[in-house]
PDB file of C-alpha atoms and ligand atoms in Angstrom:
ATOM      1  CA  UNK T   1      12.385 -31.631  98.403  1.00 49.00           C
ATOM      2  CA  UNK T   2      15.602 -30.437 100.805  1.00 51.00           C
ATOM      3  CA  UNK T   3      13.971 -29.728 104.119  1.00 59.00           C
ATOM      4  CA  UNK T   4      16.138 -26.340 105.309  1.00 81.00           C
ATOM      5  CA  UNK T   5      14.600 -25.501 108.514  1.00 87.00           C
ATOM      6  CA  UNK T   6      17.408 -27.577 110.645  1.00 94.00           C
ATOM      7  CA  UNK T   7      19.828 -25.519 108.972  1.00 95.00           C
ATOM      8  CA  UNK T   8      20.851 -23.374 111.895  1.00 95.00           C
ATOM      9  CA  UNK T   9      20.660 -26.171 114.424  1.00 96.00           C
ATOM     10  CA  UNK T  10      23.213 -28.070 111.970  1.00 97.00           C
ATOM     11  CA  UNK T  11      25.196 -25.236 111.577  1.00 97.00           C
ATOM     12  CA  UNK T  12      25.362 -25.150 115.549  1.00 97.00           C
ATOM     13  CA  UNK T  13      25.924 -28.974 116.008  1.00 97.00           C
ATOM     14  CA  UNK T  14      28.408 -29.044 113.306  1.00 98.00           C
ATOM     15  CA  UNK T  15      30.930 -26.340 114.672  1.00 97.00           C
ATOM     16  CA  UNK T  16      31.034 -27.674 118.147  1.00 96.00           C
ATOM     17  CA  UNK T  17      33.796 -30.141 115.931  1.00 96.00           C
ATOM     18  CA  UNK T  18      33.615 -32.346 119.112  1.00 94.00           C
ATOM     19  CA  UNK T  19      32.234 -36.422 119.012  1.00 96.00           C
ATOM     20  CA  UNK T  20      29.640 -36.954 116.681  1.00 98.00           C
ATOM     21  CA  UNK T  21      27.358 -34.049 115.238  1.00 98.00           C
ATOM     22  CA  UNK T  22      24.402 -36.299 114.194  1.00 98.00           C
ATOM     23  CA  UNK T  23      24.040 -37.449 117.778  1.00 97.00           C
ATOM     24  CA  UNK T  24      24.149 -34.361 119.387  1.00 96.00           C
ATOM     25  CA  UNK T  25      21.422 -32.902 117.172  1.00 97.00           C
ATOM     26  CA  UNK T  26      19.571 -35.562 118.021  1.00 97.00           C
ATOM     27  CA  UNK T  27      19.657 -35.114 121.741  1.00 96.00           C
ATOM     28  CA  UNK T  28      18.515 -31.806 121.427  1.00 96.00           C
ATOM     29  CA  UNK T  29      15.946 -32.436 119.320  1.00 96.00           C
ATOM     30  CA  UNK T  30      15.026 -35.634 122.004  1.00 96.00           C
ATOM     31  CA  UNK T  31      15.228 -33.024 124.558  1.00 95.00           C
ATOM     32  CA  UNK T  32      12.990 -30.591 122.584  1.00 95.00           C
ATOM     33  CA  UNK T  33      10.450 -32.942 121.485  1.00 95.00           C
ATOM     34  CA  UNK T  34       9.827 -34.500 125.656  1.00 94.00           C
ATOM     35  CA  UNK T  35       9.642 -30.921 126.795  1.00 93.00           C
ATOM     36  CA  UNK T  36       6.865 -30.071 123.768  1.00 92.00           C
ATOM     37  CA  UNK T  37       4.632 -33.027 124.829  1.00 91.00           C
ATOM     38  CA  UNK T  38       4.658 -32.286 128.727  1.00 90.00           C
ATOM     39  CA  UNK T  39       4.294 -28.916 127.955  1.00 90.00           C
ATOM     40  CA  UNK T  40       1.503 -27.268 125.483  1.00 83.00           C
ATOM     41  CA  UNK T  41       1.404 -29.947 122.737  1.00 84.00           C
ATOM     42  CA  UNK T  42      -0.212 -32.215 125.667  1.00 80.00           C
ATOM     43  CA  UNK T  43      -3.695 -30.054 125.713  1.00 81.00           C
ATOM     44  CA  UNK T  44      -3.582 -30.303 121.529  1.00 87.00           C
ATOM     45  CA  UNK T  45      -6.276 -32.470 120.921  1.00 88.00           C
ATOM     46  CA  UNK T  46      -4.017 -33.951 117.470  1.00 91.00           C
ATOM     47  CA  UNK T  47      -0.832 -34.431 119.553  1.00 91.00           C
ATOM     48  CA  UNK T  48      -3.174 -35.751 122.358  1.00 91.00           C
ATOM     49  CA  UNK T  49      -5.027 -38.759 119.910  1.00 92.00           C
ATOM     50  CA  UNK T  50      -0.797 -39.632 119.088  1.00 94.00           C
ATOM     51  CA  UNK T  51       0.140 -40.234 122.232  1.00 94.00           C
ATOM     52  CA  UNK T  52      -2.970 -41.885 123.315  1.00 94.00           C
ATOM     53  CA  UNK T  53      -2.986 -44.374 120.113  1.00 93.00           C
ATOM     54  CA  UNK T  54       1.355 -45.159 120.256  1.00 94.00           C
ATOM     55  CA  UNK T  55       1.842 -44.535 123.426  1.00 94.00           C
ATOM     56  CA  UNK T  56       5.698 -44.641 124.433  1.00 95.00           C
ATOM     57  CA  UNK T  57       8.857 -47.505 124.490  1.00 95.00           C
ATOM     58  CA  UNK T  58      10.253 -48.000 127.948  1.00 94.00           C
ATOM     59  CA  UNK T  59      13.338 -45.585 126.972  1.00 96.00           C
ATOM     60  CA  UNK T  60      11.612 -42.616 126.459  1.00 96.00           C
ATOM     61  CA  UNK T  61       8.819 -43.344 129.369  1.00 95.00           C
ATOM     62  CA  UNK T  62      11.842 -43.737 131.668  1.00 95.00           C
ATOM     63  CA  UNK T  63      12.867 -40.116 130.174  1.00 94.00           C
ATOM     64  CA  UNK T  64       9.233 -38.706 130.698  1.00 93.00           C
ATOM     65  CA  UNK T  65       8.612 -40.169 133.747  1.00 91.00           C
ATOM     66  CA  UNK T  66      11.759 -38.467 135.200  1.00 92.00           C
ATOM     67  CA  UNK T  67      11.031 -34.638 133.909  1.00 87.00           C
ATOM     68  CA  UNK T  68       9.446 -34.080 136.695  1.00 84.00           C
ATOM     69  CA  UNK T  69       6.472 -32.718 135.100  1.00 85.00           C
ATOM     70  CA  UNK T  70       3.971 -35.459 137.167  1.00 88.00           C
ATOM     71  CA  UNK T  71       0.711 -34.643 135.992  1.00 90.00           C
ATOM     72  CA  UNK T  72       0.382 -34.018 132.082  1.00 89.00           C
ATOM     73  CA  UNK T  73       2.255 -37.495 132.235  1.00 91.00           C
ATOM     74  CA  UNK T  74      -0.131 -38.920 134.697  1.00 92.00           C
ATOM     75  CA  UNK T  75      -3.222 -36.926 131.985  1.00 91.00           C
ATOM     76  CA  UNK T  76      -0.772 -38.898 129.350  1.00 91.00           C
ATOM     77  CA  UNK T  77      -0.797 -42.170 130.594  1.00 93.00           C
ATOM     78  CA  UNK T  78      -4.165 -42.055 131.645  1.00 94.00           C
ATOM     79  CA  UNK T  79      -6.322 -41.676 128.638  1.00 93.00           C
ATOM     80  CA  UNK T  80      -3.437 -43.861 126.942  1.00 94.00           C
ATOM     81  CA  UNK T  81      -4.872 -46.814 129.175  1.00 95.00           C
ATOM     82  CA  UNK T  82      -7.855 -45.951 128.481  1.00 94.00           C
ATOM     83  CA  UNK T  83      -7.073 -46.570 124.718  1.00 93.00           C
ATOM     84  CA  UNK T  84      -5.585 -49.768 124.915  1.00 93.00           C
ATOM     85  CA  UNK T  85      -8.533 -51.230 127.045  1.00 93.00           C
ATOM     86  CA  UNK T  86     -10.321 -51.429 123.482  1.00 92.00           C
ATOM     87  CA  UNK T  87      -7.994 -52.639 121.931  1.00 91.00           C
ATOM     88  CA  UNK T  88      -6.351 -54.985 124.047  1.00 94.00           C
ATOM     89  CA  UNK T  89      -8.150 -58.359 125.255  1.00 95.00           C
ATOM     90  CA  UNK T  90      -9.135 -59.998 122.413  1.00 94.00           C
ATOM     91  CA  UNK T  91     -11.010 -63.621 123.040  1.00 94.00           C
ATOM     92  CA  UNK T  92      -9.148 -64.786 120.588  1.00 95.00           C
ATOM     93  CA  UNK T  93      -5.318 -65.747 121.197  1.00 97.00           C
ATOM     94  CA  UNK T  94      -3.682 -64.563 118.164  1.00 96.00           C
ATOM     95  CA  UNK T  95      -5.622 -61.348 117.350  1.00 94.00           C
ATOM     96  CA  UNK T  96      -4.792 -60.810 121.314  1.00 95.00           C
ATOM     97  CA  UNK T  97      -1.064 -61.566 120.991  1.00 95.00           C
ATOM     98  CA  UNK T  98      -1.138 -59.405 117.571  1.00 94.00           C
ATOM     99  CA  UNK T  99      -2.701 -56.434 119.981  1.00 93.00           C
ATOM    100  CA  UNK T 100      -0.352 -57.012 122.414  1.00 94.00           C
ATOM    101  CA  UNK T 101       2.549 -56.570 120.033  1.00 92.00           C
ATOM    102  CA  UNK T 102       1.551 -53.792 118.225  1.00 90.00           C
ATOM    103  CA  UNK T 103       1.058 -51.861 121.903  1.00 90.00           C
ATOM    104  CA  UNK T 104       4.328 -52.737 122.384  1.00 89.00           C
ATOM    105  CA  UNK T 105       6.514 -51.951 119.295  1.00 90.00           C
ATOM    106  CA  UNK T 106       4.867 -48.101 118.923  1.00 93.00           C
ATOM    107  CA  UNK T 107       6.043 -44.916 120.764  1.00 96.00           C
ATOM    108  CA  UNK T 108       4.842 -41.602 119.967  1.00 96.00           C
ATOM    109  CA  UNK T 109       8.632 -39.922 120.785  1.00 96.00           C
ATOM    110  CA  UNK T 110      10.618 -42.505 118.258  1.00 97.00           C
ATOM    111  CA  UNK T 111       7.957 -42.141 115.241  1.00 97.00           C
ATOM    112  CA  UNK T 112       8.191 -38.139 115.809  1.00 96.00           C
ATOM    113  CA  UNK T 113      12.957 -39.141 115.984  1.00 97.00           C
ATOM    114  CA  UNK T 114      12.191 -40.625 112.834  1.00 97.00           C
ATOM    115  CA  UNK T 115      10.739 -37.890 111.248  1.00 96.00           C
ATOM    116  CA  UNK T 116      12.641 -35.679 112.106  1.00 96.00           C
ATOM    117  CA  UNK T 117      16.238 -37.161 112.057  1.00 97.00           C
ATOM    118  CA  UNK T 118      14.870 -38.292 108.094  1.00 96.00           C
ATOM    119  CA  UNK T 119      14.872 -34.343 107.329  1.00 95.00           C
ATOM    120  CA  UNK T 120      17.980 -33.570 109.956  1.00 97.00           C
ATOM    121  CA  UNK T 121      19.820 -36.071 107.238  1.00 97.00           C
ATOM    122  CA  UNK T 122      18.057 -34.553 103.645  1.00 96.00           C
ATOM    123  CA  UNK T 123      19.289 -30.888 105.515  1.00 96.00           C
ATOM    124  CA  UNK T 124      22.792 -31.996 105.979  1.00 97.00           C
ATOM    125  CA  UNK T 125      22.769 -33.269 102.256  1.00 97.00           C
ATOM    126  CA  UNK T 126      21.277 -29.915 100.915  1.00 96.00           C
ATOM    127  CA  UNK T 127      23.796 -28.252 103.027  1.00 97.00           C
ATOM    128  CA  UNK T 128      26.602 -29.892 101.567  1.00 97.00           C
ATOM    129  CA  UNK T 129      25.334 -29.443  97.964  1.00 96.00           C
ATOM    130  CA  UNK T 130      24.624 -25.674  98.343  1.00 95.00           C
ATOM    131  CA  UNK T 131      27.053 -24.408 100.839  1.00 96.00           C
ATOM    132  CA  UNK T 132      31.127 -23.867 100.541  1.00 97.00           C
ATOM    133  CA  UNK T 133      31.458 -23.122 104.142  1.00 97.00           C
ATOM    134  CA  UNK T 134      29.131 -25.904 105.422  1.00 98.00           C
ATOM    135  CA  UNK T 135      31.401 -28.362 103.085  1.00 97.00           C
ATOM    136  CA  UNK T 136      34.623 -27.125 104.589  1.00 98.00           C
ATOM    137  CA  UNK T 137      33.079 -27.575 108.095  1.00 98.00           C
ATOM    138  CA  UNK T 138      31.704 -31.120 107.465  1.00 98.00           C
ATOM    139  CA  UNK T 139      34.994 -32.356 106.887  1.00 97.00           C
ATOM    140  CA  UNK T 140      36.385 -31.028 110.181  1.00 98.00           C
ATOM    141  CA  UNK T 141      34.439 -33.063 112.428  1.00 98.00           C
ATOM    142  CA  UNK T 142      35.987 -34.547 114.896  1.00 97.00           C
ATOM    143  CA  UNK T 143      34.095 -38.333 113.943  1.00 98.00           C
ATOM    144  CA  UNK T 144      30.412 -39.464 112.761  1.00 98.00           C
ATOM    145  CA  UNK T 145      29.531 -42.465 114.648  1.00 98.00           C
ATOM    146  CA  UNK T 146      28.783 -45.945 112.935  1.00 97.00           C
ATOM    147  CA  UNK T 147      25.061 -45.489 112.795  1.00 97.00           C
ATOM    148  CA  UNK T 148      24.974 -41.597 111.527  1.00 98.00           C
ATOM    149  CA  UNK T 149      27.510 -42.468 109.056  1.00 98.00           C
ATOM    150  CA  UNK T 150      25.283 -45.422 107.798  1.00 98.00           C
ATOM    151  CA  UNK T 151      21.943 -42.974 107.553  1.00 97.00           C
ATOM    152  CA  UNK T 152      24.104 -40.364 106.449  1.00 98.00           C
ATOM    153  CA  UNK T 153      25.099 -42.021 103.115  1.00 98.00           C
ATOM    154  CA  UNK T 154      22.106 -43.706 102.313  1.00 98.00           C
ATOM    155  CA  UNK T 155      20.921 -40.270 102.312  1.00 97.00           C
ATOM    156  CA  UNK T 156      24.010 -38.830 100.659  1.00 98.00           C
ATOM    157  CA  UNK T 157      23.264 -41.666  97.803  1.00 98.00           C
ATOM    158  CA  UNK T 158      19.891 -41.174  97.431  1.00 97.00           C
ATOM    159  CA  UNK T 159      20.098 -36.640  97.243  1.00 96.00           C
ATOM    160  CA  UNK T 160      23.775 -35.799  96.142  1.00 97.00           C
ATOM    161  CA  UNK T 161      24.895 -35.674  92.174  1.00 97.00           C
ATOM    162  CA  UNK T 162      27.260 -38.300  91.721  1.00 97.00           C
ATOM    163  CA  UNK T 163      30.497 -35.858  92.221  1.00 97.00           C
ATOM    164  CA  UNK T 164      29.066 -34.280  95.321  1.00 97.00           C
ATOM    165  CA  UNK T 165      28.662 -37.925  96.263  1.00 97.00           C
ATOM    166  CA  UNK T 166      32.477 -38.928  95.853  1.00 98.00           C
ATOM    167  CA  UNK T 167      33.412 -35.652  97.566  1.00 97.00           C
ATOM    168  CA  UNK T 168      31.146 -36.782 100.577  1.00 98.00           C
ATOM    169  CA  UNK T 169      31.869 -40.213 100.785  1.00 98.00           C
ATOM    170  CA  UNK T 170      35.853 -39.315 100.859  1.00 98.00           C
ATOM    171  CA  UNK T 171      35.121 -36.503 103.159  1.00 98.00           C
ATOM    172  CA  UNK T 172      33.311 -38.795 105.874  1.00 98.00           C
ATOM    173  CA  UNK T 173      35.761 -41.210 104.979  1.00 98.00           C
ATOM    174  CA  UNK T 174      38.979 -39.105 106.501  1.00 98.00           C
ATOM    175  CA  UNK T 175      37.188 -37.836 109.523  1.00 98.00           C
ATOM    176  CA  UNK T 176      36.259 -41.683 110.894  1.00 98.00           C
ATOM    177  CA  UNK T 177      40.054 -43.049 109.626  1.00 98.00           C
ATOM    178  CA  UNK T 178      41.618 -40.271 111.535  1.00 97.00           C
ATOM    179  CA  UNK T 179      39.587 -40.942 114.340  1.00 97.00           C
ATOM    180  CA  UNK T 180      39.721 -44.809 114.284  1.00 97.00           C
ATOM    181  CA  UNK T 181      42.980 -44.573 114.153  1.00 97.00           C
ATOM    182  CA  UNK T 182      43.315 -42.462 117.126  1.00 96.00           C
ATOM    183  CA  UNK T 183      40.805 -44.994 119.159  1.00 97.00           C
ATOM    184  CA  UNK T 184      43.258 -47.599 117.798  1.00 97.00           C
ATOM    185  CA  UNK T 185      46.395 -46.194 119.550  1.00 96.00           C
ATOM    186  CA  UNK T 186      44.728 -45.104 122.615  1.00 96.00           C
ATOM    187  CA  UNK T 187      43.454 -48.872 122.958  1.00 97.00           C
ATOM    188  CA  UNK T 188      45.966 -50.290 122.355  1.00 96.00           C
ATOM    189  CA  UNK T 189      48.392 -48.480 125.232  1.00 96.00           C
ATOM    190  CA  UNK T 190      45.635 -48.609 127.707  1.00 95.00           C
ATOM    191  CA  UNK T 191      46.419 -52.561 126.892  1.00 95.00           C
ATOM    192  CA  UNK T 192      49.845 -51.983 127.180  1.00 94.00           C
ATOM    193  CA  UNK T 193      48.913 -50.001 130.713  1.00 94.00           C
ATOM    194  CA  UNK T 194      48.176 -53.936 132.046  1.00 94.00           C
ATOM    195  CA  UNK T 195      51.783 -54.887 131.434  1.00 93.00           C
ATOM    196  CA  UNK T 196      54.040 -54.337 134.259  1.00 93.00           C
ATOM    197  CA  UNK T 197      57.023 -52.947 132.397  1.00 94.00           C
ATOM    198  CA  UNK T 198      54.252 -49.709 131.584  1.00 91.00           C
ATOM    199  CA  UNK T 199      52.687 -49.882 135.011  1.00 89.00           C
ATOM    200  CA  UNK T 200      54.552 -46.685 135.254  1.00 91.00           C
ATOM    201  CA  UNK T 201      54.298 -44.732 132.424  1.00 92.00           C
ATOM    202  CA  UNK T 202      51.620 -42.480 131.987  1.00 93.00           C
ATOM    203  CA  UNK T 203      47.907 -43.206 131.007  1.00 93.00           C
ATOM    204  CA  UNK T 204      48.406 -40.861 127.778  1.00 94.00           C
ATOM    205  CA  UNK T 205      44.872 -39.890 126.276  1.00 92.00           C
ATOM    206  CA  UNK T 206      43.928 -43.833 127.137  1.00 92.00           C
ATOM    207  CA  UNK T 207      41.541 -43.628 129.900  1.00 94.00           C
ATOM    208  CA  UNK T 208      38.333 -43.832 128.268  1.00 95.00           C
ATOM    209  CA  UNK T 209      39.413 -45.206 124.791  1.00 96.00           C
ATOM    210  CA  UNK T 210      36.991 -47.950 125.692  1.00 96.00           C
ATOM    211  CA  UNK T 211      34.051 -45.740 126.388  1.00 96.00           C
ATOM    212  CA  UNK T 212      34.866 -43.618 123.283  1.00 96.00           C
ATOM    213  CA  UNK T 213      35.513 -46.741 121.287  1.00 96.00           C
ATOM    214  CA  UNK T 214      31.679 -47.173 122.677  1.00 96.00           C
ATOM    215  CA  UNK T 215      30.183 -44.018 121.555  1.00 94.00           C
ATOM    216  CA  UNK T 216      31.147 -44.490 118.060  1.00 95.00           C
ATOM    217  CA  UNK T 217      30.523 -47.890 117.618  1.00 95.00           C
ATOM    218  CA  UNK T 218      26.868 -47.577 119.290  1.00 85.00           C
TER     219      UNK T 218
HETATM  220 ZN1   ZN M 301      25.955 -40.245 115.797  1.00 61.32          ZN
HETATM  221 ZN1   ZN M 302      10.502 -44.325 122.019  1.00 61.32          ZN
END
């Protein structure tokens, strides 16, 4: 089933036309999700039991850690510990290494990303199949990075009718060659930059073609 309630924060994302939409969306939703578990969601016993059980990766406890909200994380982190005391030090070497791992691979923020960047994707799709203006827009983007683009036409595959499909693939297709192509010249001069005979000439729009090359590539 299309999941519509993104639909607005899409919309939102997608006319901004600026870097990648798919990323943005998800730093809001990042951004949303940290500020729901130091905030209310941190006295629900169901979100509470999550957290306690996955706890977090080192990315987003860096993130929490720094929100400046000190003691629902210290609550957090507290009863978390508590939690992995049973289920951590096993007599046994594997079954202990096994525990160890599994502590170590789960985080409450990135199952809850996954989730929700799953129905961000089947949105966009049902957006695309069911609205003109969201179609036009989609193909204005400025760029969908390498790993949105990936998600977004497995996705695309997997929901769109096979001529919806085409018209996808070809319109995410033209946004990244445009843009590659634009990383391509701006590279290539800020090369040229390192050459004496352009040590004068202006940087053009080369500056940060390395950091931009970054952003979509990452
Ligand atoms: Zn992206
Ligand atoms: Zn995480």
């Amino acid at each position: 089933m299309a999941e519509k309630i993104y639909s607005i924060k899409i919309n939102e994302a997608f006319s901004k036309k600026c870097g990648c939409p798919i990323c943005s969306l998800q730093s809001l939703l990042e951004e949303e999700e940290i500020e729901r578990i130091l905030g209310a969601a941190m006295m629900e016993p169901d979100t509470r039991k999550e957290t306690n059980r996955k706890g977090f990766c080192k990315k987003h406890l860096e993130i929490l850690s720094q929100s400046g909200n000190k003691l629902p994380m210290a609550l957090m982190l507290s009863t978390h510990i508590e939690e992995l005391e049973d289920r951590l030090f096993k007599k046994d070497i594997k079954r202990n290494s096994a525990a160890y791992g599994e502590a170590r691979k789960s985080c409450y923020v990135c199952g809850r990303m996954k989730l929700f960047m799953h129905r961000v994707l089947d949105n966009i799709c049902y957006l695309y199949s069911s609205d003109e203006a969201f179609r036009k827009l989609f193909g204005e983007q400025e760029y969908f990075c390498e790993t949105h683009s990936a998600r977004l036409l497995e996705m695309a595959e997997k929901t769109l009718s096979k001529k919806e499909r085409a018209a996808f693939n070809d319109a995410l297709n033209q946004c990244n060659r445009t843009y590659l192509e634009t990383l391509k010249e701006d590279l290539d001069w800020f090369c040229k930059k390192f050459d004496y005979r352009y040590a004068k000439e202006d940087w053009k729009n080369s500056k940060d073609s390395i950091e931009r090359t970054v952003k979509y590539l990452g």
